[in-house]
Short mmCIF file of C-alpha atoms in Angstrom, two decimals:
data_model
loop_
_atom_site.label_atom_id
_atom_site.label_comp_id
_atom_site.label_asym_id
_atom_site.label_seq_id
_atom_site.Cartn_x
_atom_site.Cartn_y
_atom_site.Cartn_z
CA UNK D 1 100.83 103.38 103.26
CA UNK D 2 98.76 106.32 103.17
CA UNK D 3 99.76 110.25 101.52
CA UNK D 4 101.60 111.29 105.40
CA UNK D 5 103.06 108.32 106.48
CA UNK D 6 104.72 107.69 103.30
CA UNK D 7 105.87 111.69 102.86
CA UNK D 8 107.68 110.78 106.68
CA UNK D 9 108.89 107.58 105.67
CA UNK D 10 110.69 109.29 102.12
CA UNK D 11 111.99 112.58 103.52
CA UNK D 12 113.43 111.23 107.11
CA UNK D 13 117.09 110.44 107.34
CA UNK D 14 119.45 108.67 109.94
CA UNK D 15 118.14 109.06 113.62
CA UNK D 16 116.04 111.96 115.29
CA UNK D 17 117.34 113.85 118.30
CA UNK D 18 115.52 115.17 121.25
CA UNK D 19 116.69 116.54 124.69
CA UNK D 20 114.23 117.61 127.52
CA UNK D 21 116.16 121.47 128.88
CA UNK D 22 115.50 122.88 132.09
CA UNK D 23 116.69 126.98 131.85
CA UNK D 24 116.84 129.14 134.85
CA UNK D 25 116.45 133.08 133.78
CA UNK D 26 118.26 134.93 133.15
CA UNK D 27 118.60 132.76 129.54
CA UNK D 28 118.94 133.18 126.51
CA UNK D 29 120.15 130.48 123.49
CA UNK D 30 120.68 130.72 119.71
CA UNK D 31 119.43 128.16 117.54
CA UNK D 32 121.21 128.55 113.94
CA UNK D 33 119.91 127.82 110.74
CA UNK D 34 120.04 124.03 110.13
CA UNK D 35 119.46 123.64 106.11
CA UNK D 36 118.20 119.90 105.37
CA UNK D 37 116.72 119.92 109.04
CA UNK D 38 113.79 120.40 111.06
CA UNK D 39 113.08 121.17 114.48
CA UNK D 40 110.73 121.23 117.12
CA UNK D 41 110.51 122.92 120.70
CA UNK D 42 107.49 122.27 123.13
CA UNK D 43 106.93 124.12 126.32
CA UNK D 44 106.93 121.82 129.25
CA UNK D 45 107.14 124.87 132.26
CA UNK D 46 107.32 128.57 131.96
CA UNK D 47 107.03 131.27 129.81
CA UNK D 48 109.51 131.57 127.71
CA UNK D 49 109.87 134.08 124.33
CA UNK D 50 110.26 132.53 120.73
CA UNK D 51 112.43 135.02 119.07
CA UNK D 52 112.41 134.97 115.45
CA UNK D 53 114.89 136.42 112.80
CA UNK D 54 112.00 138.87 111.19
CA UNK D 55 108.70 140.22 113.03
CA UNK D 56 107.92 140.56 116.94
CA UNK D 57 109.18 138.53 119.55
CA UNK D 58 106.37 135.95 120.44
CA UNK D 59 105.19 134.84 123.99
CA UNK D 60 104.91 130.98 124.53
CA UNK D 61 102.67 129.28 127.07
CA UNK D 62 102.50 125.84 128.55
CA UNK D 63 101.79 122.79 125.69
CA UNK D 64 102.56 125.14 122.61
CA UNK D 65 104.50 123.53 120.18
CA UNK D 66 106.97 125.14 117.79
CA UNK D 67 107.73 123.78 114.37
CA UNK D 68 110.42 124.80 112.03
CA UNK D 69 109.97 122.19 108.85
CA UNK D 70 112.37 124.27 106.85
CA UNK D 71 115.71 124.37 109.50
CA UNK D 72 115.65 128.32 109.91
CA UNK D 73 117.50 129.80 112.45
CA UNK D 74 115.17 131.43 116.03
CA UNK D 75 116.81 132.16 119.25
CA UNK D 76 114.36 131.78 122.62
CA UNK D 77 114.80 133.25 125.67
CA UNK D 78 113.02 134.45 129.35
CA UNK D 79 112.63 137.53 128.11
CA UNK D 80 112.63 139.57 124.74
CA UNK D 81 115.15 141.78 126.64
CA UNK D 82 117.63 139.33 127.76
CA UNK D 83 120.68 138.59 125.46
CA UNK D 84 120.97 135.58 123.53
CA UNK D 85 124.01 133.32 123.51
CA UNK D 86 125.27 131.79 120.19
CA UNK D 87 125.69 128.27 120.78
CA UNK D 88 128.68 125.77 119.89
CA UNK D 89 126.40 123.48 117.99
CA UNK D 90 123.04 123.15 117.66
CA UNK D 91 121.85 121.28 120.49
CA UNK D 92 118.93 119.98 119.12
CA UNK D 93 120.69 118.16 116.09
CA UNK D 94 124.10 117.19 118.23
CA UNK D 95 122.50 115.79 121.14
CA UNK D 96 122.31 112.02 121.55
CA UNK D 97 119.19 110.50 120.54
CA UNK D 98 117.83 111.59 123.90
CA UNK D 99 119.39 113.82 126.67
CA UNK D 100 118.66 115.68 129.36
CA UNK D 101 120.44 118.85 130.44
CA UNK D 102 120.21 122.43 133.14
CA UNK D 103 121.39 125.78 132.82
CA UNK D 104 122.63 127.62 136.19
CA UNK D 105 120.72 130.41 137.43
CA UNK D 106 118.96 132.34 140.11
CA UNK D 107 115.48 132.90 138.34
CA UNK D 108 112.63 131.13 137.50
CA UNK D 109 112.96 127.61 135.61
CA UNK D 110 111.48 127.07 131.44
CA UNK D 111 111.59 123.26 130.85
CA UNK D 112 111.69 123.03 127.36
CA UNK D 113 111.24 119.45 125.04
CA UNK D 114 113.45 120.35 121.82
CA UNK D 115 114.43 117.87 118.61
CA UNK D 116 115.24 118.01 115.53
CA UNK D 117 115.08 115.65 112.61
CA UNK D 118 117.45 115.33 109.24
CA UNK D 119 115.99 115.74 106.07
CA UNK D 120 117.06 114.65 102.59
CA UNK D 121 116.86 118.42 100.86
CA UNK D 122 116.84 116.20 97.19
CA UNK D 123 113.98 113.88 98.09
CA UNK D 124 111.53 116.94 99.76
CA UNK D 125 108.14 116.08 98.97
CA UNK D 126 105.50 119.18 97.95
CA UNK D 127 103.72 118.56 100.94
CA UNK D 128 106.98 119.39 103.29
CA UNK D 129 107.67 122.81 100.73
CA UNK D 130 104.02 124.16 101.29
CA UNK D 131 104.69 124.67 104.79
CA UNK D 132 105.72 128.04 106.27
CA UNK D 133 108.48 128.48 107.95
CA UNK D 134 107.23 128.06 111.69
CA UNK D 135 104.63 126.27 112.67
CA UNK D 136 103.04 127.71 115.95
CA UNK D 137 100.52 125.25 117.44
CA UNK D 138 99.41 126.76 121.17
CA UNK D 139 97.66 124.28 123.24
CA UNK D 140 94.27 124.90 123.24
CA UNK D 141 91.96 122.66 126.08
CA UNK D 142 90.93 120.11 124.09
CA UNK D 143 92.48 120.52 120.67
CA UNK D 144 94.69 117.83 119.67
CA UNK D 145 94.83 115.11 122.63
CA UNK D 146 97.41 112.51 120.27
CA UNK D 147 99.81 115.65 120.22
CA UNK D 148 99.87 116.41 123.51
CA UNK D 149 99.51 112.15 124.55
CA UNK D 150 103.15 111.91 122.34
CA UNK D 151 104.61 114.99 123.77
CA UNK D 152 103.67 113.80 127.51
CA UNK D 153 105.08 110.33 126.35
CA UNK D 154 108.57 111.83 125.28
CA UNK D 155 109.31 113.77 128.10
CA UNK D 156 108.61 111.22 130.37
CA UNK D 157 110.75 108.20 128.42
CA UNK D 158 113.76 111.41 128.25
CA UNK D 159 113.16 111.82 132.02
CA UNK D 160 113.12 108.45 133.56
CA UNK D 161 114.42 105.94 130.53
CA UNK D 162 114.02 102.20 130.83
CA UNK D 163 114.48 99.47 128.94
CA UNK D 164 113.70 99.35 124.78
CA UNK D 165 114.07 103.56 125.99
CA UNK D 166 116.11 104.02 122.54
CA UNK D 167 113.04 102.23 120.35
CA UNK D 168 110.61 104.22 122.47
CA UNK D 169 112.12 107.42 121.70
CA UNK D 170 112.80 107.13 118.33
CA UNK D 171 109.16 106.17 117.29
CA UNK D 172 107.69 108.78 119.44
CA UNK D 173 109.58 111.27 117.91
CA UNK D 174 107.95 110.57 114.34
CA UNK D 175 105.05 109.54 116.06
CA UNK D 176 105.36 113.51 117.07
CA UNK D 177 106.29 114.94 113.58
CA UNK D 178 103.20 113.26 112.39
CA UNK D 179 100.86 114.87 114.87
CA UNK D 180 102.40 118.00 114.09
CA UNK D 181 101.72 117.98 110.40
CA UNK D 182 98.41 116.14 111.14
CA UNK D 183 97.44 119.06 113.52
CA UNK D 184 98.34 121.50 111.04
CA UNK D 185 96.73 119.91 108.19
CA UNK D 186 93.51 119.98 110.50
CA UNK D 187 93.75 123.99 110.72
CA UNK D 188 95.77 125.41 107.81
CA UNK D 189 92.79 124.87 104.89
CA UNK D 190 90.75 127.28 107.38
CA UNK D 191 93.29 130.11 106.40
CA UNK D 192 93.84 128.67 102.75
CA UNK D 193 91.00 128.11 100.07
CA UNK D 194 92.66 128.21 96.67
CA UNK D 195 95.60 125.52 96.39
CA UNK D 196 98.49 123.32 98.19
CA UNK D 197 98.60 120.36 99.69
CA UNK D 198 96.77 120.99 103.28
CA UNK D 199 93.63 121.74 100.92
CA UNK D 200 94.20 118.39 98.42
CA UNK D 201 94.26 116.64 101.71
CA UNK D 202 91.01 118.00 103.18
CA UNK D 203 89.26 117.37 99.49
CA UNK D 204 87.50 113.96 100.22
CA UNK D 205 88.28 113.53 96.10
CA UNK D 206 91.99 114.58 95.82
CA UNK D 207 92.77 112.84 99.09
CA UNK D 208 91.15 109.35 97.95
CA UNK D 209 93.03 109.62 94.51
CA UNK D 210 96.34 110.19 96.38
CA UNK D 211 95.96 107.43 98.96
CA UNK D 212 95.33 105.16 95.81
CA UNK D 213 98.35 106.31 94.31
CA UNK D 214 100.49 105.98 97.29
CA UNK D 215 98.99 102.73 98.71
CA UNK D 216 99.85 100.25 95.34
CA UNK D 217 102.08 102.55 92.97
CA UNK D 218 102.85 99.99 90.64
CA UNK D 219 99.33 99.58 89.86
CA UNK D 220 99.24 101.07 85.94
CA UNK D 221 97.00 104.08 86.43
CA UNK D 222 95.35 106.03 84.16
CA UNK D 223 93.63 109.69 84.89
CA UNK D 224 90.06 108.00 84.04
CA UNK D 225 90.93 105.69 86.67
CA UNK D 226 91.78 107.84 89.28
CA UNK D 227 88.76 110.23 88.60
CA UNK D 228 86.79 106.87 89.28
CA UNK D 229 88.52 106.99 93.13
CA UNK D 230 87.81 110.81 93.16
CA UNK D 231 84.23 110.33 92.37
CA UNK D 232 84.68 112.67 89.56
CA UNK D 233 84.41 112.58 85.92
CA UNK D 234 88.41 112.77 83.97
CA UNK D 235 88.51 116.24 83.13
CA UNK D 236 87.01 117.86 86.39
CA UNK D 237 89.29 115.35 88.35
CA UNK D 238 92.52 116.42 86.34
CA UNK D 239 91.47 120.25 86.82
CA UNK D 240 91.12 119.17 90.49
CA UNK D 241 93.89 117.65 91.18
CA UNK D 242 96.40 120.51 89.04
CA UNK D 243 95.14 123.27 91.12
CA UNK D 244 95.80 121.54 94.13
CA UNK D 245 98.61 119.57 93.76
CA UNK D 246 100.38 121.77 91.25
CA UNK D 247 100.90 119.13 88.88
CA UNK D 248 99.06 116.80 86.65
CA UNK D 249 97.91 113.28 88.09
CA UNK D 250 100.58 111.42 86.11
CA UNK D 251 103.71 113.66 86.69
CA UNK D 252 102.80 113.47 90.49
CA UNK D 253 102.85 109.80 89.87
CA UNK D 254 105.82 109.88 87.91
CA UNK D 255 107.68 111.72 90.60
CA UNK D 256 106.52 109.90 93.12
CA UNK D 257 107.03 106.03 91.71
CA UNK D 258 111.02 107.46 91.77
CA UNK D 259 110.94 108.93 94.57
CA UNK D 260 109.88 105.39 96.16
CA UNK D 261 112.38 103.71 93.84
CA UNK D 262 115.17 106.16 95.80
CA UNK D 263 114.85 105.38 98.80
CA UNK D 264 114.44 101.64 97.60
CA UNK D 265 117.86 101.72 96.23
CA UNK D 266 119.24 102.84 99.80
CA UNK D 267 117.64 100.94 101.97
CA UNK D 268 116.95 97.49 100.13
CA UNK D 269 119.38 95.06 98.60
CA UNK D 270 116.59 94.38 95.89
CA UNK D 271 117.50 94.13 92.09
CA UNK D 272 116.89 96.33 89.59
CA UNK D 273 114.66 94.43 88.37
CA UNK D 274 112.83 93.94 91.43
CA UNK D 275 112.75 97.72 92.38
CA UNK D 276 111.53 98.65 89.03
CA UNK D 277 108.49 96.35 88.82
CA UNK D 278 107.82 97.62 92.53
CA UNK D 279 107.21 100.81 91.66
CA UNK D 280 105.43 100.24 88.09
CA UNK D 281 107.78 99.57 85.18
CA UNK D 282 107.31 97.23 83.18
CA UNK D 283 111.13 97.28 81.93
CA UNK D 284 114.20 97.46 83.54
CA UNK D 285 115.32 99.69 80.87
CA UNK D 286 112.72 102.06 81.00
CA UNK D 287 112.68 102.58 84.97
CA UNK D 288 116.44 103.30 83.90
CA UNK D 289 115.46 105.81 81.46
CA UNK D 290 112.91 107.53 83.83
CA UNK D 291 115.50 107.97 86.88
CA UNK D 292 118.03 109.16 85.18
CA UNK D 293 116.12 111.53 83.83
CA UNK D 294 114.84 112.36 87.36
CA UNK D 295 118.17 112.04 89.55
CA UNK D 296 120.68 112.44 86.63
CA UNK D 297 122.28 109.51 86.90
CA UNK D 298 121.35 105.75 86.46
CA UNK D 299 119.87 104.01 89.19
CA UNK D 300 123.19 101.73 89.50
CA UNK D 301 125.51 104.19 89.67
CA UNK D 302 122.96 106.02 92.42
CA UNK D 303 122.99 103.01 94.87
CA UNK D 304 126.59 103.27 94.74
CA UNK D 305 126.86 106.44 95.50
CA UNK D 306 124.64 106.65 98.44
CA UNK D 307 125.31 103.38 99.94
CA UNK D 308 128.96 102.85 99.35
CA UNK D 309 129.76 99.23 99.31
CA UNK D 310 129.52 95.49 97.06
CA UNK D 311 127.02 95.37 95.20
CA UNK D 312 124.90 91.92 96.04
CA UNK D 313 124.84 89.58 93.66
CA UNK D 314 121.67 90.40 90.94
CA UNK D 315 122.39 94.17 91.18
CA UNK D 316 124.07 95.34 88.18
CA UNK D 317 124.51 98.42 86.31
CA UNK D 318 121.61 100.18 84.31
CA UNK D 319 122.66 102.01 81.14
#
C-alpha cells in the first residue's frame, strides 16, 4: 500500500456516516466538538455560512468542501445573523450509514452532503496531526475532477439507493476522505516550504523512501538503504527526511511497523508469531519488547483488550 492509503486504512474505525440535508432559511444548526472524529460538509445548493468558533463567519458556494480532520465544533447557517440551534446529537456521526433528511421553512433551500468518520485518537498518524483544523477546499472550474466525481457519486447513491447501496456508500465515503487529503496535499506545500508531511510528500526523495517503507515493512532496512530509494547519499537523506518528517528514518519505521502490528492484532486472528514476522521481527520476543514499549502493554494482553473474546488456538500470551 502506498504512504495515504495505508494512513486511511490505520486511523479509520467502525463505519462512516453521511446524510444528504435539504435546509429551508431561516436555519441555523450546531455541530459540537466530536474528539476522535472527523467531518465533512459539501455544498450541494445554496449559499449557506460556515460559522466557526474563532475568526469571521465564512461564505460557502456551490462544490466547496469543508473538512474538519481534528472533530472541532462549527455551527452553519443561511445567514451569519440567524440563530443557531444546538442539536440533540451530532447528526453527522448518529445518522445511519446514509440518510436523507428536510428542515421546514418558508425561505430558500441549502442542500448540504455532511459525514463524519471515527478515528482511533491512539493510532493518529503525523500526517492526520499536521493538518489544521478546517480544511476549506472551494470548487474551482477545473480543479480536482475525482473530488467532485466522488462527491456527485455520494449524493446520488444517498438520493436514489439501490442495490449493494450500503458497499457503495461506504467506499465512496473513503474514496472521499482520500480526495480530500489528496487535494490538500496538492495545494498546502504552496503555503508551506520548511517541514511536515504535505512537503515530505511532494519531495520526489522523501516520498519514494516512505512508499518503500510502507509498501514491504518487514523488509530489514537500513538508512543507507533507503537513501538508495531517495536518490540521495545517507547523511543528506537522514537530514532530509528529519526535517520533514520530524523524526529519524528508523523511529518512523519503528513506529510505524507497530502501528501496522495494532491494527493486525484487531482485525486478524494471526499469531504472534505471524504478526511479528509481518511487520519485521525477527523474534517473537523482541516484537514483544518493542510494543510494549510502544502501547504499554504486551501485544497479548492488547488483543484482548480491544477485541474481547477466545483467543484462537496459536495466540498466546507475550511476556
Amino acid at each position: 500500500m502506498d504512504v495515504l492509503s495505508d494512513v486511511i486504512a490505520i486511523v479509520r474505525t467502525g463505519r462512516p456516516r453521511s446524510a444528504l440535508i435539504e435546509w429551508h432559511a431561516p436555519w441555523g444548526q450546531r455541530f459540537p466538538s466530536a474528539p476522535g472524529s472527523a467531518g465533512f460538509q459539501v455544498v450541494v445548493q445554496g449559499s449557506p455560512w460556515l460559522i466557526p468558533p474563532d475568526g469571521d463567519p465564512i461564505p460557502l458556494s456551490v462544490g466547496d468542501v469543508v473538512f474538519f480532520p481534528h472533530g472541532h465544533g462549527y455551527a452553519m447557517a443561511d445567514s451569519p445573523a440567524t440563530p443557531v440551534v444546538e442539536p440533540d446529537c451530532d447528526p453527522q456521526l448518529e445518522a445511519g450509514l446514509f440518510a436523507s433528511a428536510s428542515s421546514e421553512g418558508p425561505g430558500a433551500a441549502t442542500i448540504l452532503l455532511c459525514g463524519g468518520y471515527r478515528l482511533d485518537p491512539n493510532r493518529a498518524h503525523p500526517l492526520l496531526r499536521d493538518l489544521p483544523d478546517m480544511v476549506h477546499l472551494p470548487a474551482r472550474l477545473g480543479h480536482h475532477p475525482e473530488l467532485r466525481a466522488a462527491v456527485d457519486l455520494l449524493g446520488s447513491e444517498i438520493c436514489n439507493p439501490r442495490l449493494g447501496a450500503d458497499t457503495v456508500v461506504s467506499s465512496l465515503l473513503d474514496t472521499l476522505l482520500l480526495f480530500i487529503l489528496r487535494a490538500w496535499l496538492d495545494t498546502e506545500p504552496e503555503h508551506c516550504q520548511t517541514g511536515g508531511w504535505a512537503v515530505a510528500l511532494a519531495d520526489p526523495a522523501i516520498s519514494a523512501a516512505l512508499n518503500a517503507i510502507h509498501r514491504d515493512p518487514a523488509h530489514p532496512w537500513t538508512v543507507q538503504e533507503l537513501g538508495g530509494k531517495a536518490g540521495l547519499s545517507r547523511a543528506a537523506f537522514s537530514r532530509r527526511f528529519t526535517t520533514l518528517i520530524g523524526q529519524p528514518p528508523l523511529t518512523y519505521l519503528t513506529w510505524w511497523r507497530l502501528a501496522r502490528a495494532a491494527r493486525l492484532l484487531r482485525e486478524s486472528e494471526d499469531s504472534l508469531s505471524e504478526i511479528s514476522s509481518r511487520v519485521g521481527y525477527t523474534s517473537e520476543f523482541a516484537f514483544a519488547n518493542a510494543f510494549k514499549r510502544e502501547y504499554g502493554t504486551p501485544p497479548g494482553r492488547y488483543r484482548r483488550q480491544v477485541c474481547p473474546q477466545p483467543q484462537h488456538a496459536g495466540v498466546a500470551e507475550a511476556p
